[in-house]
Amino acid sequence: MSNIWREFERLLPQAPLLTGKVISRQESGDLIVELPGGGQLRVTGEAELGQRVFVKADQVIGEAPELPFVEIEI
């Protein structure tokens, strides 16, 4: 028999993987990351100012490639 709690957790939505650019470092060590649409997130992790990063659940996951942002309106 499977664990009912695990089954319930699978129904919950997962945090999205986002990309952004580190624009500031706070005194607490947190980073401010600007998303391509202009929004900002306060995240934890290690990155340099100006570096593009992957962010998931308010944590820096790793370095993201420097690619152009293209928005297509449908």
Tab-separated table of C-alpha atoms in Angstrom:
chain	number	residue	atom	x	y	z
A	1	MET	CA	0.000	0.000	0.000
A	2	SER	CA	1.364	3.430	-0.914
A	3	ASN	CA	1.905	6.256	1.541
A	4	ILE	CA	-1.166	8.502	1.423
A	5	TRP	CA	0.883	11.585	2.371
A	6	ARG	CA	3.204	11.047	-0.627
A	7	GLU	CA	0.163	10.704	-2.880
A	8	PHE	CA	-1.193	13.996	-1.525
A	9	GLU	CA	2.161	15.785	-2.054
A	10	ARG	CA	2.204	14.685	-5.696
A	11	LEU	CA	-1.094	16.557	-6.210
A	12	LEU	CA	0.393	19.863	-5.042
A	13	PRO	CA	1.913	22.182	-7.668
A	14	GLN	CA	5.707	22.345	-7.843
A	15	ALA	CA	7.615	25.644	-7.656
A	16	PRO	CA	8.477	26.948	-11.151
A	17	LEU	CA	12.070	27.251	-12.355
A	18	LEU	CA	12.726	30.943	-13.098
A	19	THR	CA	15.668	32.856	-14.539
A	20	GLY	CA	16.799	36.338	-13.639
A	21	LYS	CA	19.720	38.680	-13.155
A	22	VAL	CA	21.249	39.447	-9.753
A	23	ILE	CA	20.901	43.205	-9.246
A	24	SER	CA	21.755	43.607	-5.556
A	25	ARG	CA	23.089	41.885	-2.435
A	26	GLN	CA	21.439	42.666	0.913
A	27	GLU	CA	23.235	42.992	4.266
A	28	SER	CA	21.577	39.726	5.323
A	29	GLY	CA	23.311	37.951	2.428
A	30	ASP	CA	20.121	37.578	0.412
A	31	LEU	CA	20.148	38.488	-3.269
A	32	ILE	CA	17.667	40.568	-5.240
A	33	VAL	CA	17.025	38.971	-8.635
A	34	GLU	CA	15.226	40.804	-11.437
A	35	LEU	CA	13.077	38.595	-13.659
A	36	PRO	CA	12.779	39.186	-17.436
A	37	GLY	CA	9.307	40.731	-17.018
A	38	GLY	CA	10.618	43.295	-14.513
A	39	GLY	CA	9.525	41.629	-11.270
A	40	GLN	CA	11.976	41.179	-8.420
A	41	LEU	CA	12.573	38.301	-6.001
A	42	ARG	CA	14.530	38.138	-2.759
A	43	VAL	CA	16.403	34.827	-2.798
A	44	THR	CA	19.132	32.973	-0.927
A	45	GLY	CA	22.233	31.472	-2.468
A	46	GLU	CA	25.570	32.411	-3.968
A	47	ALA	CA	25.979	34.513	-7.112
A	48	GLU	CA	27.827	37.588	-8.335
A	49	LEU	CA	26.193	40.924	-9.157
A	50	GLY	CA	25.092	40.987	-12.792
A	51	GLN	CA	25.113	37.190	-13.080
A	52	ARG	CA	22.116	35.386	-14.596
A	53	VAL	CA	20.818	32.613	-12.348
A	54	PHE	CA	18.177	29.900	-12.133
A	55	VAL	CA	15.830	30.361	-9.143
A	56	LYS	CA	13.410	27.839	-7.659
A	57	ALA	CA	11.454	28.259	-4.413
A	58	ASP	CA	13.407	31.422	-3.458
A	59	GLN	CA	16.784	29.658	-3.787
A	60	VAL	CA	19.506	30.125	-6.387
A	61	ILE	CA	19.854	26.761	-8.145
A	62	GLY	CA	22.757	27.655	-10.409
A	63	GLU	CA	24.125	29.857	-13.167
A	64	ALA	CA	21.882	30.462	-16.193
A	65	PRO	CA	23.126	31.109	-19.730
A	66	GLU	CA	23.195	34.688	-21.027
A	67	LEU	CA	20.506	34.485	-23.739
A	68	PRO	CA	18.318	37.237	-25.220
A	69	PHE	CA	14.784	37.626	-23.847
A	70	VAL	CA	12.013	37.413	-26.449
A	71	GLU	CA	8.367	38.028	-25.611
A	72	ILE	CA	5.781	36.852	-28.123
A	73	GLU	CA	2.237	38.143	-27.787
A	74	ILE	CA	-0.449	35.662	-28.790
